[in-house]
CSV table of C-alpha atoms and ligand atoms in Angstrom, one decimal:
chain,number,residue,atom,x,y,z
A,1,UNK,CA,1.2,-18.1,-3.8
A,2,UNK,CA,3.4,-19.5,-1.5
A,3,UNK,CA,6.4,-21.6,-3.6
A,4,UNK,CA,8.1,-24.7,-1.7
A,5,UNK,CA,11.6,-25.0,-1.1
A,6,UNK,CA,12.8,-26.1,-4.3
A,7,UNK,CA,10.5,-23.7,-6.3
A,8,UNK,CA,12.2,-20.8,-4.7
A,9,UNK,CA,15.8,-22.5,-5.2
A,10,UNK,CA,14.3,-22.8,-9.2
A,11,UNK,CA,13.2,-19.6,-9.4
A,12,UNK,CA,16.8,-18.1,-8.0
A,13,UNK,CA,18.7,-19.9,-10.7
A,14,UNK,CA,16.2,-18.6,-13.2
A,15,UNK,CA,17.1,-14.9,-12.0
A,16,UNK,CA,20.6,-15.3,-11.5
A,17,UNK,CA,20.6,-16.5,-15.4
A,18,UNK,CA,18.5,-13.5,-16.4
A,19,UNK,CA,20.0,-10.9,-14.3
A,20,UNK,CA,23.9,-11.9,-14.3
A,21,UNK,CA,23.7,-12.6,-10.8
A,22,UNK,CA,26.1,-14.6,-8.7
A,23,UNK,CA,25.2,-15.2,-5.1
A,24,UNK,CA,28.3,-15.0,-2.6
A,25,UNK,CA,27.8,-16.5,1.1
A,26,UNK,CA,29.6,-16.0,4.3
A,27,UNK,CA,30.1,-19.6,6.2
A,28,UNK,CA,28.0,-18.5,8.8
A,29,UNK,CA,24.8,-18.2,6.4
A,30,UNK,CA,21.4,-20.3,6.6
A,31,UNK,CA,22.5,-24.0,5.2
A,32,UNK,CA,19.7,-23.5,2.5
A,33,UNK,CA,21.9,-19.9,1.4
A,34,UNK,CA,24.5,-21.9,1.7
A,35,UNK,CA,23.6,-24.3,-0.8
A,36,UNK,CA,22.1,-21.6,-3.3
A,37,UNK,CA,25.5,-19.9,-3.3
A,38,UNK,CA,27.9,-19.7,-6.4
A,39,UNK,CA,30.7,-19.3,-3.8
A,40,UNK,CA,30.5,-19.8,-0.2
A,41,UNK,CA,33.9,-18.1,2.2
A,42,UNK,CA,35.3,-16.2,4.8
A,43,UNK,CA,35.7,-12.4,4.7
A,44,UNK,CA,39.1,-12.7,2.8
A,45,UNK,CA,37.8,-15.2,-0.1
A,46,UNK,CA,35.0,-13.4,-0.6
A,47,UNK,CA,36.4,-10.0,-0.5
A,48,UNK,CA,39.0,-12.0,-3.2
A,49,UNK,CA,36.3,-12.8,-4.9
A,50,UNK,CA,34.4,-9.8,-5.4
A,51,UNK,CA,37.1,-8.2,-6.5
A,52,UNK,CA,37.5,-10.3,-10.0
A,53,UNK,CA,33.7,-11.3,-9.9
A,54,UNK,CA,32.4,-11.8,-13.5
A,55,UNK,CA,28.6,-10.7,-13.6
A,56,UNK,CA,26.7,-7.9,-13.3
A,57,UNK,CA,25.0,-8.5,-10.0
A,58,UNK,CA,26.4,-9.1,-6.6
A,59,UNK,CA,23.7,-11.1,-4.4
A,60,UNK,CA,25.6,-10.7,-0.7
A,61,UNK,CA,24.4,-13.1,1.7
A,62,UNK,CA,26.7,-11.8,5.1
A,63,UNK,CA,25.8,-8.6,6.8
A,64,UNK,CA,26.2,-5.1,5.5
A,65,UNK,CA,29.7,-4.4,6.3
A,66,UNK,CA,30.6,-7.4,3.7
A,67,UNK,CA,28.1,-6.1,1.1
A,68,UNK,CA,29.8,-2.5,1.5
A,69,UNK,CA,33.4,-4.0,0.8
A,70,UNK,CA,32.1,-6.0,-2.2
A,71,UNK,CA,30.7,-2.9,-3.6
A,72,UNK,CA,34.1,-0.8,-2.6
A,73,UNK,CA,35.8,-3.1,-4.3
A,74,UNK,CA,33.5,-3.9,-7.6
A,75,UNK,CA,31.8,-0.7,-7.6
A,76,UNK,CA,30.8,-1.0,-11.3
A,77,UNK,CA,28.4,-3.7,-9.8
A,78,UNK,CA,25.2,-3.8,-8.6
A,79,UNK,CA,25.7,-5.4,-4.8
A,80,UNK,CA,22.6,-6.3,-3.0
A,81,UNK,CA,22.1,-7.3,0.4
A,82,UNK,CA,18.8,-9.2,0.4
A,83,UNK,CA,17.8,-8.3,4.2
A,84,UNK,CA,18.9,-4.9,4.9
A,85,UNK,CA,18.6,-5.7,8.7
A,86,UNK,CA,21.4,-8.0,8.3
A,87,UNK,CA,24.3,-5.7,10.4
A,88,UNK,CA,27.3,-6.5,12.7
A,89,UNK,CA,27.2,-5.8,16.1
A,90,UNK,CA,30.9,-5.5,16.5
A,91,UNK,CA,30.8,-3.4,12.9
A,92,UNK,CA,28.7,-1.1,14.9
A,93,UNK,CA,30.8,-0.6,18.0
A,94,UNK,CA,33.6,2.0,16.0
A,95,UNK,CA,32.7,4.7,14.5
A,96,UNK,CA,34.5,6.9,12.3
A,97,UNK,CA,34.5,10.2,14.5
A,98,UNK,CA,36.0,8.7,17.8
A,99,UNK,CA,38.6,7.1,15.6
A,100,UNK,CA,39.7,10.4,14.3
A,101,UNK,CA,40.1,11.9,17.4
A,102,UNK,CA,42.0,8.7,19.0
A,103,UNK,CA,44.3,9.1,15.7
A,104,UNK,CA,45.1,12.5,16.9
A,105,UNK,CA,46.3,11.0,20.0
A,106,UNK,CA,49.1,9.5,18.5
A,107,UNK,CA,52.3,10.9,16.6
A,108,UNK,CA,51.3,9.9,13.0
A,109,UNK,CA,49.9,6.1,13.7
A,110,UNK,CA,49.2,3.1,11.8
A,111,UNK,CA,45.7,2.2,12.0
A,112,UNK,CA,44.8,-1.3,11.4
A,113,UNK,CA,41.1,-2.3,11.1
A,114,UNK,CA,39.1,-5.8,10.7
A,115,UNK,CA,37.2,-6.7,7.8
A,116,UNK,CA,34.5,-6.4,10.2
A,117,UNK,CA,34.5,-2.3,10.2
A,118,UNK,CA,32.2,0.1,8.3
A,119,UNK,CA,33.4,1.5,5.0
A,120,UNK,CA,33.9,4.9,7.0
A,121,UNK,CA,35.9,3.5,9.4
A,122,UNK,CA,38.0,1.5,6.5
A,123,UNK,CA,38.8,4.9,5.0
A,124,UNK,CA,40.8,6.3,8.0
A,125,UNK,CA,42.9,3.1,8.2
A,126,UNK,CA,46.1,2.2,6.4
A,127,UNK,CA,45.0,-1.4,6.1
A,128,UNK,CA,42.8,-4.2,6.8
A,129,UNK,CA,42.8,-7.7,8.2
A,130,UNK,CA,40.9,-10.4,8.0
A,131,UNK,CA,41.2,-13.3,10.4
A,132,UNK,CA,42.5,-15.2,7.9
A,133,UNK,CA,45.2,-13.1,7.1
A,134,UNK,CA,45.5,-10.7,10.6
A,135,UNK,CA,48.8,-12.0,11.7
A,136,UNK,CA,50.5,-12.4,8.6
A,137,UNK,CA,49.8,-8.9,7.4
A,138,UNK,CA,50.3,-7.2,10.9
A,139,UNK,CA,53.7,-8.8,11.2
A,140,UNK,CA,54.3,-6.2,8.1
A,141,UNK,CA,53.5,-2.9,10.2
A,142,UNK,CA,56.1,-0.4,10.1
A,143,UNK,CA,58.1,-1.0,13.3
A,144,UNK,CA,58.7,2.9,14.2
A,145,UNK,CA,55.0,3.8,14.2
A,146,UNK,CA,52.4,2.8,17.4
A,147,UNK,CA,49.2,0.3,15.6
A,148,UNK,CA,46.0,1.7,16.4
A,149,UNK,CA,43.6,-1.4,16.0
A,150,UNK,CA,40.5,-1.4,15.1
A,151,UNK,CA,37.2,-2.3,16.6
A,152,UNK,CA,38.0,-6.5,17.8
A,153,UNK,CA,39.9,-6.4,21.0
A,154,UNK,CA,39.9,-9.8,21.0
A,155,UNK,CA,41.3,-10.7,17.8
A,156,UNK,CA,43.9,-7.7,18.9
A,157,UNK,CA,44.8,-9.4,21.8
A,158,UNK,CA,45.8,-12.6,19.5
A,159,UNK,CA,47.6,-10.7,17.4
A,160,UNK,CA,49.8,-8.8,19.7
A,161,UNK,CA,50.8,-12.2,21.2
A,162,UNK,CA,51.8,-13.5,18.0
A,163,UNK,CA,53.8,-10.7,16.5
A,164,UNK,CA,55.3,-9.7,20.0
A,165,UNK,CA,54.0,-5.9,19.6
A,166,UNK,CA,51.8,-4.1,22.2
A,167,UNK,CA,48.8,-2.3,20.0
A,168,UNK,CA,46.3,0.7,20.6
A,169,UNK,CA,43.1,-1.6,20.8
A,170,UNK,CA,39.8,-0.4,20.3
A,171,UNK,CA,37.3,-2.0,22.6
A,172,UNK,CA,35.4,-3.7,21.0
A,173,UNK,CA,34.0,-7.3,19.8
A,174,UNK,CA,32.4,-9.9,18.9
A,175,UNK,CA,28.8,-10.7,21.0
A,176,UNK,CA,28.8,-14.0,19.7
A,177,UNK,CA,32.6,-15.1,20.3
A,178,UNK,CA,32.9,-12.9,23.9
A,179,UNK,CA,30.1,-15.0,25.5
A,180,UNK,CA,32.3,-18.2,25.4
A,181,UNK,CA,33.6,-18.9,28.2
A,182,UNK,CA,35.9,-21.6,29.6
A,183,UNK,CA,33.6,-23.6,31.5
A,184,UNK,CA,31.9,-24.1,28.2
A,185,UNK,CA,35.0,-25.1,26.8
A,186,UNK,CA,36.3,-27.2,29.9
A,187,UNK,CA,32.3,-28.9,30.0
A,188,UNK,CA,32.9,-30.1,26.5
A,189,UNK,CA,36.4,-31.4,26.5
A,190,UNK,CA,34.7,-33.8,29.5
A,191,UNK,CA,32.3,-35.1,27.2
A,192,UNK,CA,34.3,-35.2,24.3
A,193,UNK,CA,38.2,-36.2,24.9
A,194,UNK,CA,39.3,-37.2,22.3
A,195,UNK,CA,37.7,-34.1,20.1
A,196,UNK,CA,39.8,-31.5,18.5
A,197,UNK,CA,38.9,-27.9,20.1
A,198,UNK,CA,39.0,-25.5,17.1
A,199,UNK,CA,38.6,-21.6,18.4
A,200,UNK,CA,38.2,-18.5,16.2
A,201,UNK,CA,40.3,-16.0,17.1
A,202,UNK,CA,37.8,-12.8,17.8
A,203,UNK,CA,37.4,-14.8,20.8
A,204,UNK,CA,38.7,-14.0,24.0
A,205,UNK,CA,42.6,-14.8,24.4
A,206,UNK,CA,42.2,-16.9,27.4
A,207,UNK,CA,39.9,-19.5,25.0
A,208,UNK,CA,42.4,-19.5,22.6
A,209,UNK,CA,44.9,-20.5,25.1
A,210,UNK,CA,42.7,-23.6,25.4
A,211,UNK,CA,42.4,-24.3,21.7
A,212,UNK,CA,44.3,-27.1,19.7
A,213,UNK,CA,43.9,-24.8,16.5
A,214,UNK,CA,42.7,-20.8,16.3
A,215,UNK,CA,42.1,-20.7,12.7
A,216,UNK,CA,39.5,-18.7,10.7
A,217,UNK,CA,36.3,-19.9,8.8
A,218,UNK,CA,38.0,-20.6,6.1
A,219,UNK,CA,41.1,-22.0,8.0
A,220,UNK,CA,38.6,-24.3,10.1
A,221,UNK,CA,37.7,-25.8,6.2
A,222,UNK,CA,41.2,-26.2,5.0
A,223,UNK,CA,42.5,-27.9,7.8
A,224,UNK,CA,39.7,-30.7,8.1
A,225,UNK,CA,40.8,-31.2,4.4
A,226,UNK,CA,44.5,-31.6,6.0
A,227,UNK,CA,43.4,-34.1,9.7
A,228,UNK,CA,42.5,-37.2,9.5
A,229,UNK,CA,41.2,-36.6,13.0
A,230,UNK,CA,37.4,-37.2,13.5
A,231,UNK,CA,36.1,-35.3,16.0
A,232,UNK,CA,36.2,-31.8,16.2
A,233,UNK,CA,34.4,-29.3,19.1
A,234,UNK,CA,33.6,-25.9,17.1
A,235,UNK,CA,34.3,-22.8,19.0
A,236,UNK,CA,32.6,-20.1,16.6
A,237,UNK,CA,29.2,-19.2,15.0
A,238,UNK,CA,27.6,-22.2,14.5
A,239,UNK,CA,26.6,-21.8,11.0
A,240,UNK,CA,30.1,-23.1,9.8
A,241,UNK,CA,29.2,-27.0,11.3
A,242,UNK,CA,27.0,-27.0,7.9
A,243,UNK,CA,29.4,-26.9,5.6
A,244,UNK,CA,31.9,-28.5,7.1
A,245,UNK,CA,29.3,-31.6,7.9
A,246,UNK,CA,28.3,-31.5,4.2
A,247,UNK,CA,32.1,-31.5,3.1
A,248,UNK,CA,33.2,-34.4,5.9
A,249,UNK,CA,30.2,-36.9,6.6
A,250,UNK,CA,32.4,-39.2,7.8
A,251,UNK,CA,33.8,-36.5,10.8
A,252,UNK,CA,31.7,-35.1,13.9
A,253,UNK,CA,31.3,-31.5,14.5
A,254,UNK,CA,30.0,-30.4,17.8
A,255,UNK,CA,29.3,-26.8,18.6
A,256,UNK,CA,31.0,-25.5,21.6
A,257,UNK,CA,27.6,-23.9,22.9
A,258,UNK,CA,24.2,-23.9,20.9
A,259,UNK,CA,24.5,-20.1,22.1
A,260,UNK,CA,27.4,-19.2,19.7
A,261,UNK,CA,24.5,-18.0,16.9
A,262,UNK,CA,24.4,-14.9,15.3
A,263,UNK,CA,20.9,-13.5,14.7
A,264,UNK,CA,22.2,-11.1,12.1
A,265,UNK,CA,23.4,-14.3,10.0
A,266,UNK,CA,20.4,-16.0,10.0
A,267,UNK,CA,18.2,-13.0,9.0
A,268,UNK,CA,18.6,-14.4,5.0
A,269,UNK,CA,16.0,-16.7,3.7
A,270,UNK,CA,15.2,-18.1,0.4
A,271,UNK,CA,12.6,-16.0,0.0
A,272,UNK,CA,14.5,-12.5,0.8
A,273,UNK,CA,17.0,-14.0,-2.2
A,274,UNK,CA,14.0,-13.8,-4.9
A,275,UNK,CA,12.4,-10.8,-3.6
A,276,UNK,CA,15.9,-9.1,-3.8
A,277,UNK,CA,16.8,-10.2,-7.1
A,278,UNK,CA,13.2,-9.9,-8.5
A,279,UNK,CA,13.0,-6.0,-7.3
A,280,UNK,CA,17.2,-5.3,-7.5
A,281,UNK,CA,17.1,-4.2,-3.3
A,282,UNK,CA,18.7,-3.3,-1.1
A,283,UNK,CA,21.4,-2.4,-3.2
A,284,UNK,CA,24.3,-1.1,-1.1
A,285,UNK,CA,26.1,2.0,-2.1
A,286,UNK,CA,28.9,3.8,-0.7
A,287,UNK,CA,29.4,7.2,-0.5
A,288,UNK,CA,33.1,7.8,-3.7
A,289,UNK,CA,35.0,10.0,-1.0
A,290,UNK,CA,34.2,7.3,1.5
A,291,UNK,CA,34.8,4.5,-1.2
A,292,UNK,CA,38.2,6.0,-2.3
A,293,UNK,CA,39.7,6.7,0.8
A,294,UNK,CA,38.4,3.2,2.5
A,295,UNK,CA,39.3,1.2,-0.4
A,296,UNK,CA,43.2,1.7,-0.3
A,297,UNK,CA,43.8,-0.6,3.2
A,298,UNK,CA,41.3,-3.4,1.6
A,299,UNK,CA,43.8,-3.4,-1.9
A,300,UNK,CA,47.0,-3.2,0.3
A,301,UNK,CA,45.3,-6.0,2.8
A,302,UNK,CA,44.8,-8.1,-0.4
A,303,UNK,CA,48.1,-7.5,-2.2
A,304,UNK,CA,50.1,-8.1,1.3
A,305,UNK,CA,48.0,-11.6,1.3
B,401,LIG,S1,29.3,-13.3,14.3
B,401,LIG,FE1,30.0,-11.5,15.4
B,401,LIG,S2,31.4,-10.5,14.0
B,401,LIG,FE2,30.2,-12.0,12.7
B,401,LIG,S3,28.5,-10.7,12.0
B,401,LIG,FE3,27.8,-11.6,13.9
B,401,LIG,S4,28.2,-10.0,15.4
B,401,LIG,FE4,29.4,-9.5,13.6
């Protein structure tokens, strides 16, 4: 039988209750996920958040590399992922292997990776960055060892301009933020002049040199709490206009491009949420040599914060 929107929204509550479930969101989620969510972030809240969650099940509504850090850093949880197709293409782009050997490049390296990694990749790092918290924490690197970066040239790119350090970069990034392109952004600021441009930093650096403000999700959400400006042109995946249109009614949003989607965050439906919780999949695991070791740069990403 199929159940209507608000039936399946019942029946999640009903679950959560009976399984000790709390539902975490990325800002780029489905508005309806959004909605369901017991906490709704970026990469850094929720990775905050998983680590002092208070329940027995993890629902993840992101993409898998997300899922893997809650469960590296709750692994005493069950963390389920309720569309196990639901991967990052930049995730995807490093691999653990060809890191090692560019490591052995280099005269004892620090190797910096973004949230947006693989666990395996995480465990040959020294720490992580979010884009929330990349510059700040980079700014910390020891300043007699090269900074291997890892996989978002683009958010690399940012980052060495703001700490004044060349880094190793990785080439990879973001399919979603690499398609922008100025024209998009020139095209908009004709038909919108007086409109804020807000640009998330895994895109390229000659965007950001456009922007008014390169913050991350979360960033973009704190600051509208901050402006009283009221229009605002959103340079990243457009999933985040949701919440912030729910949280200002009286401001207006306007995506950069209707192309800046990410298939990958819109893979989560209502119904994956019940069929998840109702038959506790996909539950993501990873591997306790792996966990250990890819942990450590996630703690020492989240004490440096
Ligand atoms: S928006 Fe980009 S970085 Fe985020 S999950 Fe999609 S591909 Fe990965």
């Amino acid at each position: 039988m199929l159940l209507s929107r608000d039936e399946l929204k019942a029946r999640i509550a009903e679950l959560c209750k009976e399984k000790n479930a709390i539902i975490m969101a990325h800002n780029y989620e489905l508005g309806e996920i959004q909605d369901i969510a017991h906490f709704c972030g970026d990469s850094l809240e929720l990775s905050m958040k998983a680590a002092n969650v208070d329940a027995d099940v993890i629902v993840f509504c992101g993409v898998h590399f997300m899922a893997e850090t809650a469960y590296m850093l709750s692994p005493d949880k069950t963390v389920l992922l309720p569309n196990e197709k639901a991967g990052c293409a930049m995730a995807d782009m490093a691999d653990a292997g060809a890191l090692r050997e560019l490591k052995a490049q280099y005269d004892n390296p620090f190797v910096a990776c973004y949230v947006n990694s693989t666990a395996a990749v995480k465990a040959e790092c020294d720490v992580c960055v979010t884009s929330a918290n990349a510059v700040k924490i980079m700014q910390q690197a020891p300043k007699d060892r090269e900074i291997i970066f890892v996989p978002d040239m683009n958010l690399g790119r940012y980052i060495e301009e703001q700490i004044g350090r060349k880094m190793i970069l990785w080439e990879g990034f973001c399919p979603i933020h690499h398609r922008i392109t100025p024209d998009m952004v020139e095209k908009r600021r004709a038909e919108f002049p007086e409109a804020e441009v807000i640009v998330h930093p895994e895109a390229p650096l000659e965007i950001i040199h456009m922007a008014d403000e390169v913050l991350s999700t979360g960033g973009m959400l704190r600051h509208l709490n901050a402006t009283d400006k009221k229009q605002f042109i959103i340079a990243t995946e457009g999933g985040i206009i949701y919440r912030m249109q729910k949280e200002h009614p009286e401001k207006q949003f306007i995506p950069l491009s209707e192309q800046l989607v990410c298939p990958d965050m819109k893979m989560i439906r209502l119904e994956d949420v019940v069929k998840s919780l109702e038959t506790m999949t996909t539950k993501i695991v990873v591997d306790e040599s792996i966990r250990i070791n890819g942990v450590k740069p996630i703690k020492r990403m989240l004490d440096l914060s």
